[in-house]
Every structure is written in structure tokens, then in C-alpha cells.
PDB file of C-alpha atoms and ligand atoms in Angstrom:
ATOM      1  CA  MET A   1      19.346 -20.089 -10.396  1.00  0.00           C
ATOM      2  CA  THR A   2      19.696 -19.598  -6.739  1.00  0.00           C
ATOM      3  CA  ASP A   3      17.061 -20.075  -4.119  1.00  0.00           C
ATOM      4  CA  ASN A   4      18.818 -17.497  -1.957  1.00  0.00           C
ATOM      5  CA  ASN A   5      18.388 -14.970  -4.712  1.00  0.00           C
ATOM      6  CA  ARG A   6      14.702 -15.828  -4.933  1.00  0.00           C
ATOM      7  CA  LEU A   7      14.080 -15.500  -1.218  1.00  0.00           C
ATOM      8  CA  GLY A   8      14.235 -12.383   0.904  1.00  0.00           C
ATOM      9  CA  PRO A   9      12.549  -9.030   0.556  1.00  0.00           C
ATOM     10  CA  ARG A  10       9.979  -8.556  -2.201  1.00  0.00           C
ATOM     11  CA  ILE A  11      10.141  -4.780  -2.162  1.00  0.00           C
ATOM     12  CA  VAL A  12      12.710  -3.175  -4.470  1.00  0.00           C
ATOM     13  CA  VAL A  13      13.173   0.537  -3.761  1.00  0.00           C
ATOM     14  CA  ALA A  14      13.906   2.555  -6.924  1.00  0.00           C
ATOM     15  CA  LEU A  15      16.854   4.866  -6.194  1.00  0.00           C
ATOM     16  CA  ASP A  16      15.883   7.449  -8.806  1.00  0.00           C
ATOM     17  CA  TYR A  17      18.472  10.072  -7.858  1.00  0.00           C
ATOM     18  CA  ALA A  18      20.929  12.172  -9.823  1.00  0.00           C
ATOM     19  CA  ASN A  19      23.942  11.514  -7.612  1.00  0.00           C
ATOM     20  CA  ALA A  20      25.524   8.970  -5.307  1.00  0.00           C
ATOM     21  CA  ASP A  21      25.224  11.121  -2.170  1.00  0.00           C
ATOM     22  CA  GLN A  22      21.435  11.340  -2.375  1.00  0.00           C
ATOM     23  CA  ALA A  23      21.175   7.625  -3.070  1.00  0.00           C
ATOM     24  CA  LEU A  24      23.429   6.760  -0.129  1.00  0.00           C
ATOM     25  CA  VAL A  25      21.522   9.056   2.248  1.00  0.00           C
ATOM     26  CA  LEU A  26      18.330   7.196   1.371  1.00  0.00           C
ATOM     27  CA  ALA A  27      20.052   3.801   1.597  1.00  0.00           C
ATOM     28  CA  ASP A  28      21.224   4.692   5.111  1.00  0.00           C
ATOM     29  CA  ARG A  29      17.596   5.217   6.083  1.00  0.00           C
ATOM     30  CA  LEU A  30      16.547   1.792   4.756  1.00  0.00           C
ATOM     31  CA  ASP A  31      17.241  -1.739   5.950  1.00  0.00           C
ATOM     32  CA  PRO A  32      18.860  -4.294   3.597  1.00  0.00           C
ATOM     33  CA  ASP A  33      16.955  -7.067   5.364  1.00  0.00           C
ATOM     34  CA  ALA A  34      13.665  -5.364   4.497  1.00  0.00           C
ATOM     35  CA  CYS A  35      14.189  -4.326   0.870  1.00  0.00           C
ATOM     36  CA  ARG A  36      16.322  -4.475  -2.202  1.00  0.00           C
ATOM     37  CA  VAL A  37      17.307  -1.387  -4.207  1.00  0.00           C
ATOM     38  CA  LYS A  38      17.204  -0.552  -7.907  1.00  0.00           C
ATOM     39  CA  VAL A  39      19.897   1.467  -9.681  1.00  0.00           C
ATOM     40  CA  GLY A  40      18.782   2.731 -13.083  1.00  0.00           C
ATOM     41  CA  LYS A  41      20.371   4.439 -16.062  1.00  0.00           C
ATOM     42  CA  GLU A  42      20.600   7.996 -14.702  1.00  0.00           C
ATOM     43  CA  LEU A  43      22.144   7.103 -11.366  1.00  0.00           C
ATOM     44  CA  PHE A  44      24.478   4.523 -12.890  1.00  0.00           C
ATOM     45  CA  THR A  45      25.632   6.925 -15.601  1.00  0.00           C
ATOM     46  CA  ARG A  46      26.372   9.564 -12.974  1.00  0.00           C
ATOM     47  CA  ALA A  47      27.674   7.479 -10.085  1.00  0.00           C
ATOM     48  CA  GLY A  48      28.955   4.329 -11.790  1.00  0.00           C
ATOM     49  CA  PRO A  49      30.033   0.942 -10.499  1.00  0.00           C
ATOM     50  CA  ASN A  50      31.532   2.386  -7.302  1.00  0.00           C
ATOM     51  CA  LEU A  51      28.089   3.254  -6.003  1.00  0.00           C
ATOM     52  CA  VAL A  52      26.814  -0.220  -6.875  1.00  0.00           C
ATOM     53  CA  ARG A  53      29.757  -1.768  -5.013  1.00  0.00           C
ATOM     54  CA  ARG A  54      29.020   0.390  -1.952  1.00  0.00           C
ATOM     55  CA  LEU A  55      25.381  -0.640  -1.898  1.00  0.00           C
ATOM     56  CA  VAL A  56      26.385  -4.298  -2.238  1.00  0.00           C
ATOM     57  CA  GLU A  57      28.915  -3.852   0.610  1.00  0.00           C
ATOM     58  CA  GLN A  58      26.137  -2.368   2.752  1.00  0.00           C
ATOM     59  CA  GLY A  59      24.257  -5.629   2.286  1.00  0.00           C
ATOM     60  CA  PHE A  60      21.659  -4.528  -0.282  1.00  0.00           C
ATOM     61  CA  GLY A  61      20.498  -6.763  -3.079  1.00  0.00           C
ATOM     62  CA  VAL A  62      20.955  -4.481  -6.095  1.00  0.00           C
ATOM     63  CA  PHE A  63      18.756  -4.641  -9.194  1.00  0.00           C
ATOM     64  CA  LEU A  64      20.933  -3.131 -11.940  1.00  0.00           C
ATOM     65  CA  ASP A  65      18.220  -1.771 -14.240  1.00  0.00           C
ATOM     66  CA  LEU A  66      20.245  -0.985 -17.378  1.00  0.00           C
ATOM     67  CA  LYS A  67      18.052  -2.928 -19.854  1.00  0.00           C
ATOM     68  CA  PHE A  68      20.902  -4.222 -22.002  1.00  0.00           C
ATOM     69  CA  HIS A  69      20.055  -4.485 -25.715  1.00  0.00           C
ATOM     70  CA  ASP A  70      22.846  -5.181 -28.204  1.00  0.00           C
ATOM     71  CA  ILE A  71      24.459  -8.021 -30.131  1.00  0.00           C
ATOM     72  CA  PRO A  72      24.669 -11.281 -28.157  1.00  0.00           C
ATOM     73  CA  ASN A  73      28.404 -11.069 -27.446  1.00  0.00           C
ATOM     74  CA  THR A  74      28.155  -7.527 -26.063  1.00  0.00           C
ATOM     75  CA  VAL A  75      25.109  -8.246 -23.895  1.00  0.00           C
ATOM     76  CA  ALA A  76      26.700 -11.409 -22.540  1.00  0.00           C
ATOM     77  CA  ALA A  77      29.855  -9.469 -21.595  1.00  0.00           C
ATOM     78  CA  ALA A  78      27.799  -6.703 -19.954  1.00  0.00           C
ATOM     79  CA  CYS A  79      25.861  -9.289 -17.921  1.00  0.00           C
ATOM     80  CA  LYS A  80      29.125 -10.861 -16.818  1.00  0.00           C
ATOM     81  CA  ALA A  81      30.381  -7.406 -15.763  1.00  0.00           C
ATOM     82  CA  ALA A  82      27.180  -6.922 -13.720  1.00  0.00           C
ATOM     83  CA  ALA A  83      27.713 -10.302 -12.061  1.00  0.00           C
ATOM     84  CA  ASP A  84      31.273  -9.284 -11.183  1.00  0.00           C
ATOM     85  CA  LEU A  85      29.826  -6.233  -9.402  1.00  0.00           C
ATOM     86  CA  GLY A  86      27.845  -8.599  -7.190  1.00  0.00           C
ATOM     87  CA  VAL A  87      24.372  -7.424  -8.160  1.00  0.00           C
ATOM     88  CA  TRP A  88      21.279  -9.472  -7.298  1.00  0.00           C
ATOM     89  CA  MET A  89      19.301  -8.863 -10.506  1.00  0.00           C
ATOM     90  CA  VAL A  90      20.055  -7.579 -14.002  1.00  0.00           C
ATOM     91  CA  ASN A  91      17.806  -7.031 -17.012  1.00  0.00           C
ATOM     92  CA  ILE A  92      17.938  -7.197 -20.804  1.00  0.00           C
ATOM     93  CA  HIS A  93      15.497  -6.364 -23.620  1.00  0.00           C
ATOM     94  CA  THR A  94      13.719  -9.507 -24.830  1.00  0.00           C
ATOM     95  CA  SER A  95      13.334  -7.895 -28.285  1.00  0.00           C
ATOM     96  CA  GLY A  96      17.095  -8.429 -28.662  1.00  0.00           C
ATOM     97  CA  GLY A  97      16.047 -11.931 -29.666  1.00  0.00           C
ATOM     98  CA  ARG A  98      16.650 -15.550 -28.783  1.00  0.00           C
ATOM     99  CA  ARG A  99      20.405 -15.703 -29.378  1.00  0.00           C
ATOM    100  CA  MET A 100      20.958 -12.557 -27.325  1.00  0.00           C
ATOM    101  CA  MET A 101      18.938 -13.923 -24.422  1.00  0.00           C
ATOM    102  CA  GLU A 102      20.630 -17.311 -24.597  1.00  0.00           C
ATOM    103  CA  ALA A 103      24.055 -15.667 -24.638  1.00  0.00           C
ATOM    104  CA  ALA A 104      23.100 -13.671 -21.528  1.00  0.00           C
ATOM    105  CA  ARG A 105      21.838 -16.855 -19.852  1.00  0.00           C
ATOM    106  CA  GLU A 106      25.104 -18.607 -20.662  1.00  0.00           C
ATOM    107  CA  ALA A 107      27.109 -15.701 -19.237  1.00  0.00           C
ATOM    108  CA  LEU A 108      25.103 -15.954 -15.998  1.00  0.00           C
ATOM    109  CA  PRO A 109      24.982 -19.674 -15.286  1.00  0.00           C
ATOM    110  CA  ALA A 110      21.970 -20.791 -13.276  1.00  0.00           C
ATOM    111  CA  ASP A 111      24.278 -22.240 -10.622  1.00  0.00           C
ATOM    112  CA  GLY A 112      23.216 -20.323  -7.565  1.00  0.00           C
ATOM    113  CA  ASN A 113      25.883 -17.617  -7.720  1.00  0.00           C
ATOM    114  CA  SER A 114      24.687 -15.481 -10.613  1.00  0.00           C
ATOM    115  CA  PRO A 115      22.323 -12.512 -10.593  1.00  0.00           C
ATOM    116  CA  LEU A 116      18.729 -13.203 -11.565  1.00  0.00           C
ATOM    117  CA  LEU A 117      18.274 -12.533 -15.281  1.00  0.00           C
ATOM    118  CA  ILE A 118      15.105 -10.609 -16.108  1.00  0.00           C
ATOM    119  CA  GLY A 119      13.633  -9.553 -19.457  1.00  0.00           C
ATOM    120  CA  VAL A 120      11.949  -6.305 -20.486  1.00  0.00           C
ATOM    121  CA  THR A 121       9.097  -7.000 -22.904  1.00  0.00           C
ATOM    122  CA  VAL A 122       7.293  -3.902 -24.226  1.00  0.00           C
ATOM    123  CA  LEU A 123       7.997  -0.521 -22.656  1.00  0.00           C
ATOM    124  CA  THR A 124       4.795   0.680 -20.989  1.00  0.00           C
ATOM    125  CA  SER A 125       5.456   4.172 -22.341  1.00  0.00           C
ATOM    126  CA  LEU A 126       4.682   3.025 -25.907  1.00  0.00           C
ATOM    127  CA  ASP A 127       1.105   3.432 -27.140  1.00  0.00           C
ATOM    128  CA  ASP A 128      -0.418   1.289 -29.885  1.00  0.00           C
ATOM    129  CA  ARG A 129       0.410   3.804 -32.638  1.00  0.00           C
ATOM    130  CA  GLU A 130       4.066   3.925 -31.635  1.00  0.00           C
ATOM    131  CA  LEU A 131       4.160   0.143 -31.368  1.00  0.00           C
ATOM    132  CA  GLN A 132       2.824  -0.143 -34.932  1.00  0.00           C
ATOM    133  CA  GLU A 133       5.487   2.327 -36.071  1.00  0.00           C
ATOM    134  CA  VAL A 134       8.294   0.150 -34.733  1.00  0.00           C
ATOM    135  CA  GLY A 135       6.777  -3.026 -36.146  1.00  0.00           C
ATOM    136  CA  PHE A 136       4.903  -4.512 -33.177  1.00  0.00           C
ATOM    137  CA  ARG A 137       1.745  -5.069 -35.197  1.00  0.00           C
ATOM    138  CA  ASP A 138      -0.265  -7.256 -32.859  1.00  0.00           C
ATOM    139  CA  GLY A 139      -0.676  -4.754 -30.036  1.00  0.00           C
ATOM    140  CA  ALA A 140       0.869  -4.416 -26.591  1.00  0.00           C
ATOM    141  CA  VAL A 141      -0.841  -7.290 -24.785  1.00  0.00           C
ATOM    142  CA  ASN A 142      -0.075  -9.952 -27.404  1.00  0.00           C
ATOM    143  CA  SER A 143       3.468  -8.658 -27.797  1.00  0.00           C
ATOM    144  CA  VAL A 144       4.059  -8.816 -24.046  1.00  0.00           C
ATOM    145  CA  ARG A 145       2.717 -12.374 -23.944  1.00  0.00           C
ATOM    146  CA  ARG A 146       4.832 -13.503 -26.895  1.00  0.00           C
ATOM    147  CA  LEU A 147       8.047 -11.927 -25.601  1.00  0.00           C
ATOM    148  CA  ALA A 148       7.526 -13.228 -22.071  1.00  0.00           C
ATOM    149  CA  SER A 149       7.068 -16.786 -23.424  1.00  0.00           C
ATOM    150  CA  LEU A 150      10.204 -16.400 -25.513  1.00  0.00           C
ATOM    151  CA  ALA A 151      12.107 -15.167 -22.446  1.00  0.00           C
ATOM    152  CA  ASN A 152      10.909 -18.220 -20.526  1.00  0.00           C
ATOM    153  CA  ASP A 153      11.968 -20.445 -23.400  1.00  0.00           C
ATOM    154  CA  CYS A 154      15.466 -18.909 -23.396  1.00  0.00           C
ATOM    155  CA  GLY A 155      15.859 -19.681 -19.696  1.00  0.00           C
ATOM    156  CA  LEU A 156      15.419 -16.177 -18.276  1.00  0.00           C
ATOM    157  CA  ASP A 157      14.296 -16.066 -14.660  1.00  0.00           C
ATOM    158  CA  GLY A 158      11.402 -13.702 -15.314  1.00  0.00           C
ATOM    159  CA  VAL A 159      10.216 -10.430 -16.847  1.00  0.00           C
ATOM    160  CA  VAL A 160       9.360  -6.898 -15.808  1.00  0.00           C
ATOM    161  CA  CYS A 161       5.677  -6.220 -16.408  1.00  0.00           C
ATOM    162  CA  SER A 162       2.881  -3.926 -15.373  1.00  0.00           C
ATOM    163  CA  PRO A 163       0.700  -5.156 -12.510  1.00  0.00           C
ATOM    164  CA  GLN A 164      -2.218  -5.403 -14.966  1.00  0.00           C
ATOM    165  CA  GLU A 165      -0.302  -8.037 -16.946  1.00  0.00           C
ATOM    166  CA  VAL A 166       0.557 -10.214 -13.959  1.00  0.00           C
ATOM    167  CA  SER A 167      -2.445 -12.531 -13.845  1.00  0.00           C
ATOM    168  CA  VAL A 168      -2.345 -13.336 -17.573  1.00  0.00           C
ATOM    169  CA  LEU A 169       1.416 -14.001 -17.522  1.00  0.00           C
ATOM    170  CA  ARG A 170       1.223 -15.999 -14.299  1.00  0.00           C
ATOM    171  CA  GLY A 171      -1.461 -18.185 -15.901  1.00  0.00           C
ATOM    172  CA  ASN A 172       0.632 -18.722 -19.060  1.00  0.00           C
ATOM    173  CA  LEU A 173       4.062 -19.135 -17.550  1.00  0.00           C
ATOM    174  CA  GLY A 174       3.576 -20.957 -14.276  1.00  0.00           C
ATOM    175  CA  GLY A 175       4.530 -20.299 -10.688  1.00  0.00           C
ATOM    176  CA  ASP A 176       8.344 -20.198 -10.875  1.00  0.00           C
ATOM    177  CA  PHE A 177       8.687 -17.479 -13.476  1.00  0.00           C
ATOM    178  CA  LEU A 178       9.461 -14.176 -11.750  1.00  0.00           C
ATOM    179  CA  LEU A 179       7.217 -11.182 -12.418  1.00  0.00           C
ATOM    180  CA  VAL A 180       8.755  -7.871 -11.401  1.00  0.00           C
ATOM    181  CA  THR A 181       6.250  -5.020 -11.266  1.00  0.00           C
ATOM    182  CA  PRO A 182       6.627  -1.236 -11.061  1.00  0.00           C
ATOM    183  CA  GLY A 183       3.459   0.889 -11.061  1.00  0.00           C
ATOM    184  CA  ILE A 184       2.694   0.133  -7.419  1.00  0.00           C
ATOM    185  CA  ARG A 185       0.950   2.579  -5.105  1.00  0.00           C
ATOM    186  CA  PRO A 186      -0.143   1.925  -1.527  1.00  0.00           C
ATOM    187  CA  ALA A 187      -3.806   2.786  -1.021  1.00  0.00           C
ATOM    188  CA  ALA A 188      -2.915   6.025   0.776  1.00  0.00           C
ATOM    189  CA  SER A 189      -0.457   7.368  -1.860  1.00  0.00           C
ATOM    190  CA  GLY A 190      -1.135   9.489  -4.937  1.00  0.00           C
ATOM    191  CA  ALA A 191      -0.418   7.989  -8.357  1.00  0.00           C
ATOM    192  CA  ASP A 192       2.246  10.622  -9.328  1.00  0.00           C
ATOM    193  CA  ASP A 193       2.806  10.190 -13.093  1.00  0.00           C
ATOM    194  CA  GLN A 194       1.897   6.487 -13.104  1.00  0.00           C
ATOM    195  CA  ARG A 195      -1.302   5.834 -15.074  1.00  0.00           C
ATOM    196  CA  ARG A 196      -2.518   2.354 -14.151  1.00  0.00           C
ATOM    197  CA  VAL A 197      -1.478   1.399 -10.653  1.00  0.00           C
ATOM    198  CA  MET A 198      -2.194  -1.417  -8.215  1.00  0.00           C
ATOM    199  CA  THR A 199      -1.720  -1.531  -4.476  1.00  0.00           C
ATOM    200  CA  PRO A 200       1.053  -3.775  -3.121  1.00  0.00           C
ATOM    201  CA  ALA A 201      -1.557  -6.220  -1.788  1.00  0.00           C
ATOM    202  CA  GLU A 202      -3.387  -6.391  -5.130  1.00  0.00           C
ATOM    203  CA  ALA A 203      -0.160  -6.948  -7.078  1.00  0.00           C
ATOM    204  CA  VAL A 204       1.084  -9.711  -4.783  1.00  0.00           C
ATOM    205  CA  SER A 205      -2.356 -11.369  -4.758  1.00  0.00           C
ATOM    206  CA  ALA A 206      -2.344 -11.330  -8.574  1.00  0.00           C
ATOM    207  CA  GLY A 207       1.021 -13.152  -8.566  1.00  0.00           C
ATOM    208  CA  SER A 208       3.705 -10.467  -8.616  1.00  0.00           C
ATOM    209  CA  SER A 209       7.080 -11.715  -7.306  1.00  0.00           C
ATOM    210  CA  TYR A 210       8.840  -8.390  -6.664  1.00  0.00           C
ATOM    211  CA  LEU A 211       7.433  -4.880  -6.357  1.00  0.00           C
ATOM    212  CA  VAL A 212       9.514  -1.959  -7.643  1.00  0.00           C
ATOM    213  CA  ILE A 213       8.487   1.079  -5.608  1.00  0.00           C
ATOM    214  CA  GLY A 214      10.052   4.527  -5.751  1.00  0.00           C
ATOM    215  CA  ARG A 215       8.417   7.731  -4.599  1.00  0.00           C
ATOM    216  CA  PRO A 216       5.965   6.295  -2.040  1.00  0.00           C
ATOM    217  CA  ILE A 217       9.097   5.257  -0.096  1.00  0.00           C
ATOM    218  CA  THR A 218      11.820   7.678  -1.213  1.00  0.00           C
ATOM    219  CA  ARG A 219       9.657  10.762  -0.635  1.00  0.00           C
ATOM    220  CA  ALA A 220       8.130   9.589   2.639  1.00  0.00           C
ATOM    221  CA  GLU A 221       9.032  11.459   5.810  1.00  0.00           C
ATOM    222  CA  SER A 222      10.243   8.148   7.191  1.00  0.00           C
ATOM    223  CA  PRO A 223      11.217   5.834   4.310  1.00  0.00           C
ATOM    224  CA  LEU A 224      11.710   2.902   6.685  1.00  0.00           C
ATOM    225  CA  GLN A 225       8.257   3.387   8.180  1.00  0.00           C
ATOM    226  CA  ALA A 226       6.730   3.588   4.679  1.00  0.00           C
ATOM    227  CA  LEU A 227       8.594   0.407   3.725  1.00  0.00           C
ATOM    228  CA  ARG A 228       7.365  -1.401   6.836  1.00  0.00           C
ATOM    229  CA  GLY A 229       3.793  -0.271   6.184  1.00  0.00           C
ATOM    230  CA  ILE A 230       3.934  -1.687   2.650  1.00  0.00           C
ATOM    231  CA  GLN A 231       5.491  -4.920   3.943  1.00  0.00           C
ATOM    232  CA  GLU A 232       2.611  -5.298   6.427  1.00  0.00           C
ATOM    233  CA  GLU A 233       0.146  -4.772   3.596  1.00  0.00           C
ATOM    234  CA  ILE A 234       1.871  -7.569   1.640  1.00  0.00           C
ATOM    235  CA  ASP A 235       2.159  -9.914   4.632  1.00  0.00           C
ATOM    236  CA  ALA A 236      -1.565  -9.624   5.219  1.00  0.00           C
ATOM    237  CA  VAL A 237      -2.336 -11.250   1.851  1.00  0.00           C
ATOM    238  CA  LEU A 238       0.498 -13.809   1.652  1.00  0.00           C
TER     239      LEU A 238
HETATM  240  O1  C5P B   1       8.388   6.375  -8.099  1.00  0.00           O
HETATM  241  P1  C5P B   1       7.793   5.163  -8.766  1.00  0.00           P
HETATM  242  O2  C5P B   1       7.252   4.138  -7.789  1.00  0.00           O
HETATM  243  O3  C5P B   1       6.764   5.530  -9.818  1.00  0.00           O
HETATM  244  O4  C5P B   1       9.026   4.501  -9.513  1.00  0.00           O
HETATM  245  C1  C5P B   1       8.887   3.339 -10.300  1.00  0.00           C
HETATM  246  C2  C5P B   1      10.211   2.916 -10.859  1.00  0.00           C
HETATM  247  O5  C5P B   1       9.976   1.858 -11.800  1.00  0.00           O
HETATM  248  C3  C5P B   1      10.981   3.986 -11.619  1.00  0.00           C
HETATM  249  O6  C5P B   1      12.376   3.704 -11.462  1.00  0.00           O
HETATM  250  C4  C5P B   1      10.547   3.773 -13.050  1.00  0.00           C
HETATM  251  O7  C5P B   1      11.503   4.199 -13.973  1.00  0.00           O
HETATM  252  C5  C5P B   1      10.409   2.255 -13.089  1.00  0.00           C
HETATM  253  N1  C5P B   1       9.516   1.751 -14.125  1.00  0.00           N
HETATM  254  C6  C5P B   1       8.190   2.122 -14.226  1.00  0.00           C
HETATM  255  N2  C5P B   1       7.399   1.618 -15.218  1.00  0.00           N
HETATM  256  C7  C5P B   1       7.910   0.755 -16.106  1.00  0.00           C
HETATM  257  C8  C5P B   1       9.228   0.352 -16.019  1.00  0.00           C
HETATM  258  C9  C5P B   1      10.014   0.886 -15.013  1.00  0.00           C
HETATM  259  O8  C5P B   1       7.702   2.889 -13.408  1.00  0.00           O
HETATM  260  N3  C5P B   1       7.126   0.251 -17.032  1.00  0.00           N
END
């Protein structure tokens, strides 16, 4: 895995837009030296690899948030396709199992040129009843812990988790394992539809590696100013 990929901006701006034009307008108002950007399922399904290529050409580290989950061969090939697009980070579902994660790891050799490979553990939208229904019988927290350890074991670079899970996972998995956290709100912002939030400073102090932040930046009058304000908040505790 590459040190270059692990350095640089900790803020990942979620480009939650329905078309390429809106995403590119926002990207033009940001600075690739100050943030990375995240392209998720809606935007990718509408705007496709061409948008990702444009963002990469503009100098942005792109987190391709497609949460691959399929048989090992298919996930490995999808990860390779993401690497060919030049993205900085890609993610897969850890519940796809050991062989799937190992196949993805093999497709993205840890040689310094591949995207960071990140696991999704338990979707935060699932409550305990729904988790029981799909067979996760030992509750969200234990399931997150177990799947994050398995991801570490399979050589993944880190996992996506809620800020509330950061200190436990950091304690279990050590300092190098990347923890990527959405659910971040600067002190002055509203929570929107997020339930349990932490400020950027709290999340970084707890051990978060990268902060995925959408609306507090994308809906700000000046996105760059909002980004810089959050960066200052982080710098103050680093
Ligand atoms: O606008 P906001 O900061 O809430 O956006 C957070 C981003 O992180 C969105 O793209 C959302 O889909 C994503 N995300 C999340 N919670 C998770 C996983 C992903 O908010 N558990």
C-alpha cells in the first residue's frame, strides 16, 4: 500500500448529486490539494466512468464508493477496473467473506500504485431487528468488530465505520488500519438526517483517518471556505 495514498487531505467531500454537471460545478469550487471527493452509486450510475476520469484529471483523489459485493472473481475484476480508472480508494462489503476480500486484495497489489482497499462492515441503516432477520445474531457492535478484524486479516487497508465505533476499532486494530467515517458535523452545522454525529475534531481525536463530509460543505455558500474551516478544526487537534 502506498504512503502517498495515505498522506494528503483527510477530508473526503461526498458528491451526492444526480448528474455530472452539478458534481463538476462543486468540484470547480473545491481544491484538490485540500480534499478528496467521493462518488457514490447514484452519481456513478448516472454519470459513469467519464466523470470519474475527469475528476482524476482535475487532480482529485476519488473514493469510488460502490461497495462491491459479489463472487470473488467478479469483485476482483471490478476492483481492477476501478484501479484502471485511477481512483484513490475503493470499497467492498466485508460480509462477502474471506475469499472475496483476498481476491480483491490480490487484484489491487499493495505495491504503492493501487487504490486503497476499504471494507464496509454493517450498514448503519440496519437496526437490531433487521440485523437479526438477515442472520447477524450478535448485534451491530460485535458484528462490526468481527468483520473489521476479518478485513484486517485479509489485508484490507481499513473499514468505513461510524465515528462512535472509531475508538473501539482503533484499540483493537492498531494505528495503521484506516478508519473512514461519515456522520461528521462541524459544531455549527445541523445534523440533517444523520442520527449520531461527531464533530471533525472529535472524530480525528478518537482516531478517524478520513472524514466523509457532504452537506456541510456541498450546501455551504462557499464550499471552499467551509472546507478550510473544517480543516482548521482538525489541525487544531492534530
Ligand atoms: O451529507 P452528509 O455529510 O450526511 O453525507 C455523508 C455521506 O456519507 C453520504 O454520501 C452518505 O451516503 C455516506 N454515508 C453515511 N453513513 C454511512 C455510510 C455512508 O452517511 N453509514
